[in-house]
Coordinates of C-alpha atoms in Angstrom, one line a residue:
M1 CA 66.8 -121.0 -171.9
N2 CA 67.0 -118.9 -168.7
D3 CA 65.2 -116.1 -170.4
F4 CA 62.3 -118.3 -171.3
L5 CA 62.1 -119.5 -167.7
T6 CA 62.2 -116.1 -166.0
T7 CA 60.4 -113.8 -168.4
Q8 CA 56.8 -113.7 -169.4
H9 CA 55.7 -114.9 -172.8
L10 CA 52.2 -114.2 -173.9
L11 CA 50.8 -116.7 -176.3
L12 CA 47.3 -115.6 -175.7
P13 CA 45.9 -112.4 -174.1
G14 CA 45.7 -112.8 -170.3
V15 CA 48.0 -115.8 -170.2
R16 CA 51.3 -115.9 -168.4
L17 CA 53.7 -118.6 -169.4
D18 CA 57.0 -118.9 -167.5
G19 CA 58.9 -121.5 -165.6
V20 CA 56.7 -121.3 -162.6
T21 CA 53.6 -121.8 -164.8
L22 CA 55.1 -124.8 -166.5
V23 CA 56.0 -126.5 -163.2
M24 CA 52.5 -125.8 -161.7
L25 CA 50.7 -127.0 -164.8
A26 CA 52.7 -130.2 -164.8
L27 CA 52.1 -130.7 -161.1
V28 CA 48.3 -130.0 -161.1
G29 CA 47.8 -131.9 -164.4
F30 CA 49.6 -135.0 -163.1
I31 CA 47.9 -135.0 -159.7
G32 CA 44.6 -134.3 -161.2
L33 CA 44.9 -137.2 -163.7
V34 CA 45.9 -139.6 -160.9
I35 CA 43.0 -138.5 -158.7
L36 CA 40.6 -138.7 -161.6
R37 CA 41.6 -142.3 -162.3
F38 CA 41.5 -143.2 -158.7
S39 CA 38.0 -141.6 -158.2
R40 CA 36.5 -143.6 -161.0
A41 CA 37.3 -146.9 -159.2
Y42 CA 36.8 -145.4 -155.7
L43 CA 33.2 -144.4 -156.5
H44 CA 32.3 -147.3 -158.8
G45 CA 28.6 -148.0 -158.4
D46 CA 27.9 -144.8 -156.5
P47 CA 24.9 -143.1 -158.1
G48 CA 26.4 -139.7 -157.4
R49 CA 29.6 -140.4 -159.3
P50 CA 28.7 -138.3 -162.4
R51 CA 27.9 -135.3 -160.2
Y52 CA 31.2 -135.9 -158.3
L53 CA 33.2 -136.0 -161.6
R54 CA 31.6 -132.8 -162.9
W55 CA 32.6 -130.9 -159.8
L56 CA 36.1 -132.4 -159.7
L57 CA 36.7 -131.3 -163.3
A58 CA 35.3 -127.9 -162.6
T59 CA 37.7 -127.5 -159.6
L60 CA 40.7 -128.6 -161.7
A61 CA 39.7 -126.2 -164.5
A62 CA 39.5 -123.3 -162.0
V63 CA 43.0 -124.1 -160.7
M64 CA 44.3 -124.3 -164.2
V65 CA 42.9 -120.8 -165.0
L66 CA 44.5 -119.5 -161.8
I67 CA 47.9 -120.8 -162.7
L68 CA 47.8 -119.5 -166.3
S69 CA 46.4 -116.0 -165.5
S70 CA 48.5 -113.0 -166.0
N71 CA 46.0 -110.7 -164.2
L72 CA 45.8 -110.7 -160.4
L73 CA 42.0 -110.1 -160.5
V74 CA 41.4 -113.1 -162.7
L75 CA 43.8 -115.2 -160.5
V76 CA 41.8 -114.3 -157.3
L77 CA 38.4 -114.9 -159.0
A78 CA 39.6 -118.3 -160.2
W79 CA 40.7 -119.1 -156.6
M80 CA 37.2 -118.1 -155.4
A81 CA 35.7 -120.3 -158.1
A82 CA 37.9 -123.2 -157.0
S83 CA 36.8 -122.8 -153.4
L84 CA 33.1 -122.8 -154.4
T85 CA 33.4 -125.9 -156.6
L86 CA 35.4 -127.7 -153.9
H87 CA 32.6 -126.9 -151.5
Q88 CA 30.3 -129.2 -153.6
L89 CA 32.9 -132.0 -153.3
L90 CA 33.2 -131.5 -149.5
T91 CA 29.5 -131.8 -149.1
F92 CA 29.2 -134.8 -151.5
Y93 CA 27.7 -136.9 -148.7
A94 CA 24.9 -134.6 -147.6
D95 CA 23.8 -136.9 -144.8
R96 CA 27.1 -136.7 -142.9
T97 CA 26.9 -134.0 -140.2
Q98 CA 30.6 -133.6 -139.7
A99 CA 31.2 -133.1 -143.4
L100 CA 28.6 -130.4 -143.5
V101 CA 30.0 -128.6 -140.4
A102 CA 33.6 -128.7 -141.8
A103 CA 32.5 -127.4 -145.2
H104 CA 30.5 -124.7 -143.5
K105 CA 33.5 -123.5 -141.5
K106 CA 35.7 -123.6 -144.6
F107 CA 33.0 -121.6 -146.5
L108 CA 33.0 -118.8 -143.9
V109 CA 36.7 -118.7 -143.6
S110 CA 37.1 -118.6 -147.4
R111 CA 34.6 -115.8 -147.8
V112 CA 36.5 -113.6 -145.2
A113 CA 39.7 -114.4 -147.1
D114 CA 38.0 -113.4 -150.3
L115 CA 37.1 -110.0 -148.8
C116 CA 40.7 -109.5 -147.7
M117 CA 41.9 -110.3 -151.3
L118 CA 39.4 -108.0 -153.0
G119 CA 40.3 -105.2 -150.6
A120 CA 43.9 -105.7 -151.4
L121 CA 43.1 -105.6 -155.2
A122 CA 41.2 -102.4 -154.8
L123 CA 44.2 -100.7 -153.0
L124 CA 46.7 -102.1 -155.5
G125 CA 44.6 -101.1 -158.5
S126 CA 44.1 -97.6 -157.3
H127 CA 47.8 -97.0 -156.6
V128 CA 49.5 -99.0 -159.3
G129 CA 46.9 -98.4 -162.0
S130 CA 47.0 -102.0 -163.2
L131 CA 46.5 -105.5 -161.9
E132 CA 48.6 -107.2 -164.6
L133 CA 51.3 -109.2 -162.9
A134 CA 54.0 -107.8 -165.3
D135 CA 52.9 -104.2 -164.5
L136 CA 52.9 -104.9 -160.7
H137 CA 56.4 -106.4 -160.9
A138 CA 57.7 -103.5 -162.9
W139 CA 56.1 -100.9 -160.6
A140 CA 57.5 -102.7 -157.5
E141 CA 61.0 -102.9 -158.9
A142 CA 60.9 -99.2 -159.8
T143 CA 59.5 -98.1 -156.4
P144 CA 62.2 -97.5 -153.7
S145 CA 59.7 -98.0 -150.8
L146 CA 56.0 -99.0 -150.9
P147 CA 53.4 -96.4 -149.9
A148 CA 51.3 -97.0 -146.8
A149 CA 48.2 -98.1 -148.9
V150 CA 50.2 -100.7 -150.8
Q151 CA 51.8 -101.9 -147.5
A152 CA 48.2 -102.3 -146.3
A153 CA 47.3 -104.3 -149.4
T154 CA 50.2 -106.7 -148.9
V155 CA 49.0 -107.3 -145.3
L156 CA 45.5 -108.0 -146.5
L157 CA 47.0 -110.5 -149.1
V158 CA 48.9 -112.2 -146.3
L159 CA 45.7 -112.4 -144.1
G160 CA 43.8 -113.9 -147.1
V161 CA 46.5 -116.4 -147.9
S162 CA 46.8 -117.4 -144.2
L163 CA 43.0 -118.0 -143.9
K164 CA 42.9 -120.1 -147.0
S165 CA 46.0 -122.0 -146.0
A166 CA 44.4 -123.3 -142.8
Q167 CA 46.6 -121.4 -140.4
L168 CA 45.8 -121.3 -136.7
P169 CA 43.3 -120.7 -135.3
F170 CA 41.2 -121.1 -138.5
H171 CA 42.5 -124.6 -139.2
G172 CA 39.8 -126.8 -137.9
W173 CA 37.9 -127.3 -141.2
L174 CA 41.0 -128.9 -142.7
L175 CA 41.0 -131.6 -140.0
Q176 CA 37.4 -132.5 -140.4
V177 CA 36.9 -132.8 -144.1
M178 CA 37.8 -136.5 -143.9
E179 CA 34.1 -137.3 -144.2
A180 CA 34.4 -136.3 -147.9
P181 CA 35.6 -139.0 -150.3
T182 CA 39.3 -139.8 -150.0
P183 CA 40.2 -138.4 -153.4
V184 CA 38.8 -135.1 -152.4
S185 CA 41.1 -135.0 -149.4
A186 CA 44.0 -135.8 -151.7
L187 CA 43.0 -133.0 -154.1
L188 CA 42.5 -130.5 -151.2
H189 CA 45.8 -131.2 -149.4
A190 CA 47.8 -131.7 -152.6
G191 CA 46.5 -129.1 -154.9
I192 CA 44.2 -126.5 -153.3
V193 CA 45.3 -125.5 -149.8
N194 CA 48.9 -124.7 -151.0
I195 CA 47.8 -122.1 -153.6
G196 CA 48.6 -119.4 -151.1
G197 CA 52.3 -120.2 -151.6
F198 CA 51.9 -119.9 -155.4
L199 CA 50.3 -116.5 -155.0
M200 CA 53.1 -115.3 -152.8
I201 CA 55.7 -116.5 -155.4
R202 CA 53.8 -114.8 -158.2
L203 CA 53.9 -111.5 -156.2
A204 CA 57.6 -112.0 -155.1
P205 CA 58.9 -108.6 -156.4
L206 CA 56.1 -106.8 -154.5
M207 CA 56.3 -108.9 -151.3
A208 CA 60.1 -108.5 -151.2
K209 CA 59.6 -104.8 -150.3
A210 CA 56.7 -105.4 -147.9
E211 CA 58.6 -105.9 -144.6
L212 CA 55.6 -105.8 -142.4
A213 CA 53.7 -108.4 -144.5
Q214 CA 56.8 -110.7 -144.6
T215 CA 57.2 -110.4 -140.8
L216 CA 53.5 -111.4 -140.5
L217 CA 54.0 -114.3 -142.8
V218 CA 56.9 -115.6 -140.7
L219 CA 55.0 -115.0 -137.4
I220 CA 51.9 -116.8 -138.6
G221 CA 53.7 -119.6 -140.3
T222 CA 56.2 -120.3 -137.5
T223 CA 53.4 -120.4 -134.9
T224 CA 51.3 -122.7 -136.9
A225 CA 54.1 -125.0 -137.9
V226 CA 55.4 -125.4 -134.4
V227 CA 52.0 -126.0 -132.8
A228 CA 50.7 -128.3 -135.6
A229 CA 53.9 -130.4 -135.6
L230 CA 53.5 -130.9 -131.8
V231 CA 49.8 -131.8 -132.1
M232 CA 50.5 -134.2 -135.0
T233 CA 52.6 -136.4 -132.7
T234 CA 49.6 -137.1 -130.5
R235 CA 47.3 -138.3 -133.3
V236 CA 46.3 -141.9 -133.9
S237 CA 44.1 -141.5 -137.0
I238 CA 46.2 -141.7 -140.1
K239 CA 44.1 -139.1 -142.1
V240 CA 43.9 -136.6 -139.2
S241 CA 47.6 -136.9 -138.6
L242 CA 48.1 -136.1 -142.3
A243 CA 45.8 -133.1 -142.0
W244 CA 47.8 -131.7 -139.1
S245 CA 50.9 -132.4 -141.1
T246 CA 49.5 -130.3 -144.0
C247 CA 48.7 -127.5 -141.5
A248 CA 52.3 -127.5 -140.4
Q249 CA 53.7 -127.7 -143.9
M250 CA 51.6 -124.8 -145.1
G251 CA 52.9 -122.8 -142.1
F252 CA 56.5 -123.7 -143.1
M253 CA 55.8 -122.7 -146.7
L254 CA 54.6 -119.2 -145.5
V255 CA 57.8 -119.0 -143.5
Q256 CA 59.8 -119.6 -146.6
C257 CA 57.9 -116.9 -148.4
G258 CA 58.4 -114.5 -145.5
L259 CA 62.1 -115.0 -145.6
G260 CA 62.2 -114.4 -149.3
A261 CA 63.3 -118.0 -150.1
W262 CA 61.1 -118.2 -153.1
S263 CA 62.9 -121.2 -154.7
F264 CA 62.6 -123.2 -151.5
A265 CA 58.9 -122.3 -151.3
L266 CA 58.3 -123.5 -154.9
L267 CA 60.3 -126.7 -154.2
H268 CA 58.3 -127.3 -151.0
L269 CA 55.0 -126.7 -152.8
V270 CA 55.8 -129.4 -155.5
A271 CA 57.3 -131.9 -153.0
H272 CA 54.5 -131.5 -150.5
S273 CA 51.8 -131.9 -153.2
L274 CA 53.2 -135.1 -154.5
Y275 CA 53.8 -136.5 -151.1
K276 CA 50.3 -135.7 -149.8
A277 CA 48.5 -137.0 -152.9
H278 CA 50.3 -140.3 -152.5
A279 CA 49.8 -140.4 -148.7
F280 CA 46.1 -139.9 -148.9
L281 CA 45.5 -142.2 -151.8
S282 CA 47.5 -144.9 -150.1
S283 CA 46.2 -144.3 -146.6
G284 CA 44.5 -147.8 -146.5
S285 CA 47.9 -149.5 -146.9
T286 CA 49.3 -147.2 -144.3
V287 CA 46.8 -148.6 -141.8
D288 CA 48.0 -152.1 -142.6
Q289 CA 51.6 -151.1 -142.1
W290 CA 50.7 -149.5 -138.7
R291 CA 49.0 -152.8 -137.6
T292 CA 52.1 -154.8 -138.6
Q293 CA 54.3 -152.4 -136.6
A294 CA 52.0 -152.7 -133.6
L295 CA 52.8 -156.4 -133.4
V296 CA 56.6 -155.6 -133.0
A297 CA 57.8 -155.1 -129.4
K298 CA 58.1 -151.5 -128.5
R299 CA 61.6 -150.1 -128.0
E300 CA 62.8 -148.2 -125.0
P301 CA 62.7 -144.4 -125.4
V302 CA 65.8 -142.9 -126.8
G303 CA 67.7 -140.6 -124.3
L304 CA 68.2 -136.9 -124.8
G305 CA 71.9 -137.5 -125.4
R306 CA 71.2 -139.4 -128.6
W307 CA 68.7 -136.8 -129.7
F308 CA 71.2 -134.0 -129.5
A309 CA 73.9 -136.2 -131.0
A310 CA 71.7 -137.0 -134.0
A311 CA 70.9 -133.3 -134.4
G312 CA 74.6 -132.6 -134.5
V313 CA 75.1 -135.2 -137.2
A314 CA 72.3 -133.8 -139.3
L315 CA 73.4 -130.2 -138.9
L316 CA 77.0 -131.1 -139.7
A317 CA 75.8 -132.8 -142.9
V318 CA 73.8 -129.8 -143.9
T319 CA 76.7 -127.4 -143.2
A320 CA 79.1 -129.6 -145.2
V321 CA 76.8 -129.8 -148.2
G322 CA 76.0 -126.1 -148.1
T323 CA 79.7 -125.2 -147.9
L324 CA 80.7 -127.5 -150.8
S325 CA 77.8 -126.0 -152.9
G326 CA 79.3 -122.6 -152.5
A327 CA 76.3 -121.1 -150.7
S328 CA 77.3 -118.0 -148.7
S329 CA 75.8 -117.4 -145.3
R330 CA 76.0 -113.6 -145.9
Q331 CA 74.4 -113.7 -149.4
Q332 CA 71.8 -116.3 -148.6
P333 CA 71.0 -116.2 -144.8
A334 CA 67.5 -117.4 -145.3
A335 CA 68.7 -120.5 -147.2
W336 CA 71.1 -121.3 -144.4
A337 CA 68.4 -120.8 -141.7
L338 CA 66.0 -123.1 -143.6
A339 CA 68.8 -125.6 -144.1
G340 CA 69.3 -125.6 -140.3
V341 CA 65.5 -126.3 -139.8
M342 CA 65.9 -129.1 -142.3
G343 CA 68.7 -130.5 -140.3
L344 CA 66.5 -130.5 -137.1
A345 CA 63.7 -132.2 -139.1
L346 CA 66.1 -135.0 -140.1
T347 CA 66.9 -135.8 -136.5
P348 CA 63.9 -138.1 -135.7
L349 CA 64.9 -140.2 -138.7
L350 CA 68.5 -140.4 -137.5
V351 CA 68.1 -140.6 -133.8
R352 CA 68.1 -144.4 -133.5
G353 CA 71.2 -144.6 -135.6
V354 CA 73.4 -142.7 -133.2
G355 CA 74.6 -145.1 -130.5
G356 CA 74.1 -148.1 -132.7
G357 CA 77.8 -148.6 -133.6
W358 CA 80.1 -147.1 -136.1
R359 CA 78.5 -148.9 -139.1
R360 CA 75.1 -147.6 -138.2
L361 CA 76.5 -144.1 -137.5
V362 CA 78.1 -144.0 -141.0
T363 CA 74.9 -145.2 -142.6
V364 CA 72.7 -142.5 -141.0
G365 CA 75.4 -139.9 -141.7
L366 CA 75.5 -140.7 -145.4
S367 CA 71.7 -140.7 -145.4
A368 CA 71.7 -137.1 -144.0
L369 CA 74.3 -136.1 -146.5
G370 CA 72.2 -137.5 -149.3
V371 CA 69.1 -135.7 -148.2
A372 CA 71.0 -132.4 -147.7
T373 CA 72.6 -132.8 -151.2
L374 CA 69.2 -133.3 -152.8
S375 CA 67.8 -130.3 -151.1
F376 CA 70.5 -127.9 -152.1
T377 CA 70.6 -129.4 -155.7
W378 CA 66.8 -129.0 -156.1
H379 CA 67.0 -125.5 -154.5
T380 CA 69.6 -124.5 -157.1
A381 CA 67.5 -126.0 -159.9
F382 CA 64.3 -124.3 -158.9
G383 CA 66.2 -121.1 -158.4
Q384 CA 66.8 -121.1 -162.2
L385 CA 63.0 -120.8 -162.6
L386 CA 62.7 -117.6 -160.6
A387 CA 64.2 -114.2 -161.0
A388 CA 64.5 -113.9 -157.2
P389 CA 64.2 -110.3 -156.1
A390 CA 66.6 -108.9 -153.5
Q391 CA 65.1 -108.6 -150.0
D392 CA 64.6 -105.1 -148.5
G393 CA 64.7 -104.4 -144.8
A394 CA 66.3 -106.2 -141.9
M395 CA 66.2 -110.0 -142.1
A396 CA 67.7 -110.5 -138.6
P397 CA 64.4 -110.3 -136.6
R398 CA 62.6 -112.8 -139.0
L399 CA 65.6 -115.2 -139.0
A400 CA 65.7 -115.0 -135.2
L401 CA 62.0 -115.8 -134.9
V402 CA 62.3 -118.8 -137.2
L403 CA 65.4 -120.2 -135.5
V404 CA 63.9 -119.7 -132.0
G405 CA 60.6 -121.2 -133.0
F406 CA 61.9 -124.3 -134.6
G407 CA 64.6 -124.7 -132.0
L408 CA 61.9 -124.8 -129.4
L409 CA 59.9 -127.3 -131.4
F410 CA 63.0 -129.6 -131.5
V411 CA 63.7 -129.4 -127.8
L412 CA 60.0 -130.0 -126.9
Q413 CA 59.8 -133.0 -129.2
A414 CA 63.1 -134.5 -128.0
V415 CA 62.1 -134.1 -124.3
M416 CA 58.6 -135.6 -124.8
H417 CA 60.0 -138.6 -126.8
A418 CA 62.9 -139.2 -124.4
R419 CA 60.8 -138.9 -121.3
P420 CA 57.2 -139.8 -122.2
E421 CA 56.3 -140.2 -118.6
G422 CA 58.0 -137.0 -117.5
R423 CA 56.3 -133.9 -116.1
L424 CA 56.5 -131.9 -119.3
A425 CA 55.0 -134.7 -121.4
R426 CA 52.2 -135.3 -118.9
T427 CA 51.4 -131.6 -118.8
L428 CA 51.5 -130.9 -122.6
Y429 CA 50.1 -134.2 -124.0
P430 CA 46.4 -133.7 -123.0
R431 CA 46.4 -130.1 -124.2
L432 CA 48.1 -131.0 -127.5
F433 CA 45.7 -134.0 -128.0
A434 CA 42.9 -131.5 -127.7
G435 CA 44.6 -129.2 -130.3
L436 CA 44.8 -126.5 -127.5
Y437 CA 41.0 -126.3 -127.8
L438 CA 41.4 -123.7 -130.6
D439 CA 39.0 -125.3 -133.0
E440 CA 36.2 -125.8 -130.4
S441 CA 36.1 -122.1 -129.7
F442 CA 36.1 -121.2 -133.3
T443 CA 33.3 -123.7 -134.1
R444 CA 31.1 -122.3 -131.4
L445 CA 31.7 -118.8 -132.8
T446 CA 30.7 -119.9 -136.3
F447 CA 27.5 -121.6 -135.0
R448 CA 26.5 -118.4 -133.2
L449 CA 27.3 -116.1 -136.2
W450 CA 25.8 -118.3 -139.0
P451 CA 24.6 -121.8 -138.0
P452 CA 24.9 -124.4 -140.8
R453 CA 22.0 -126.3 -142.3
L454 CA 22.3 -129.8 -140.9
P455 CA 20.4 -133.0 -141.8
P456 CA 17.4 -133.7 -139.5
R457 CA 18.3 -136.0 -136.5
A458 CA 16.4 -139.3 -136.2
P459 CA 13.8 -139.3 -133.4
H460 CA 16.0 -141.4 -131.1
G461 CA 19.3 -140.9 -133.0
R462 CA 22.5 -139.8 -131.3
P463 CA 24.0 -136.5 -132.6
S464 CA 27.4 -136.4 -134.1
P465 CA 30.4 -135.8 -131.8
V466 CA 30.7 -132.3 -133.2
I467 CA 27.1 -131.4 -132.1
E468 CA 27.6 -133.1 -128.8
T469 CA 30.7 -130.9 -128.1
L470 CA 28.8 -127.8 -129.1
E471 CA 25.8 -128.7 -126.9
A472 CA 28.0 -129.5 -123.9

């Protein structure tokens, strides 16, 4: 069984069927079916529904080809096709200015990413002699150190993946595609934007020896995850908050790939896709829940002492589970670092339990143990799907970057929640609410380089907020 899950089996020429393929086919097929059924009801009576369904099916078909392909060139071309068909869905409502601006920015970013990908393929093809995934894997495993040209190719791949994964500062389009139909947002956030993680997993034997590329993955991913997570806490709009969450989650997925934690990255990809599809398709009921919670009296801010106590409980739970599972900190340093990040991520859920009596403390402690146990169990299960390559080069700088970055994120979140009227919160909140003004600068640049075609404005009509910002 393990052979079947970790080795390539060719049923048809150009098809790669292994454990990762089966997981991704099941994931995309399931989410695609749910979104298709939801779309039929969502767009019932809309005259454009047949056109929408055609482009939706074309996008899903391109993603399926991408997953099944055993050739890197076909995989990249299928990703380009998925991007172009998705563009038709993002501009489904051609009279919505914000939708057109967002789609235009995504189009430009994706085309730059495509150029990076094609440049990488040219370098790999000329040095390896083949773009078949099996040949690339065998060449990488037999090569002690990658030549400079192949190192450059891996860097170009990382840049292309980062651009298509909505990493800072090229993230703005992801936040503004909410003008498209809700099922399109679910498809984009659940099945398209995370393809970069899949590509990195496919090229794991090659990327494991590309130390510069992996460091770049960790740097880009950590920066995006930390900033996006902070900005997300300032958002009121449910969908925009979900979009910032996706931005942060994609950054964390790139961090996992940069640390060589391929099974964690695959697990994250599957879990995030399922969660985001459900979150977007049920966003209407989320609004109702938020309104109900708004009627409840607000609690006093939790002090810093409880935050750090809750972090201690979460980290203790993760350490206990990791130790019982037999994970070695020397053999799996990346897994332990990511487990520590998971412990810090559990803290906001547990923070109100600390200080609520022994019964409450036991409850939240058992909850933390349960989540940590599930994480290590699924990590082990997904590890069986991958023949994880050994990591070359020094891991210490990358691990230090991750721990410092996410440790800083935890401290900032704790201080801002514990002291919402404090000096730090009053200084950071306005800037975070504005997204550090990154997207405004990028939008102005795109309008100067290649202005989009926008619908004509009514004689006395007011321009959209996006146009007002650019004209200011």
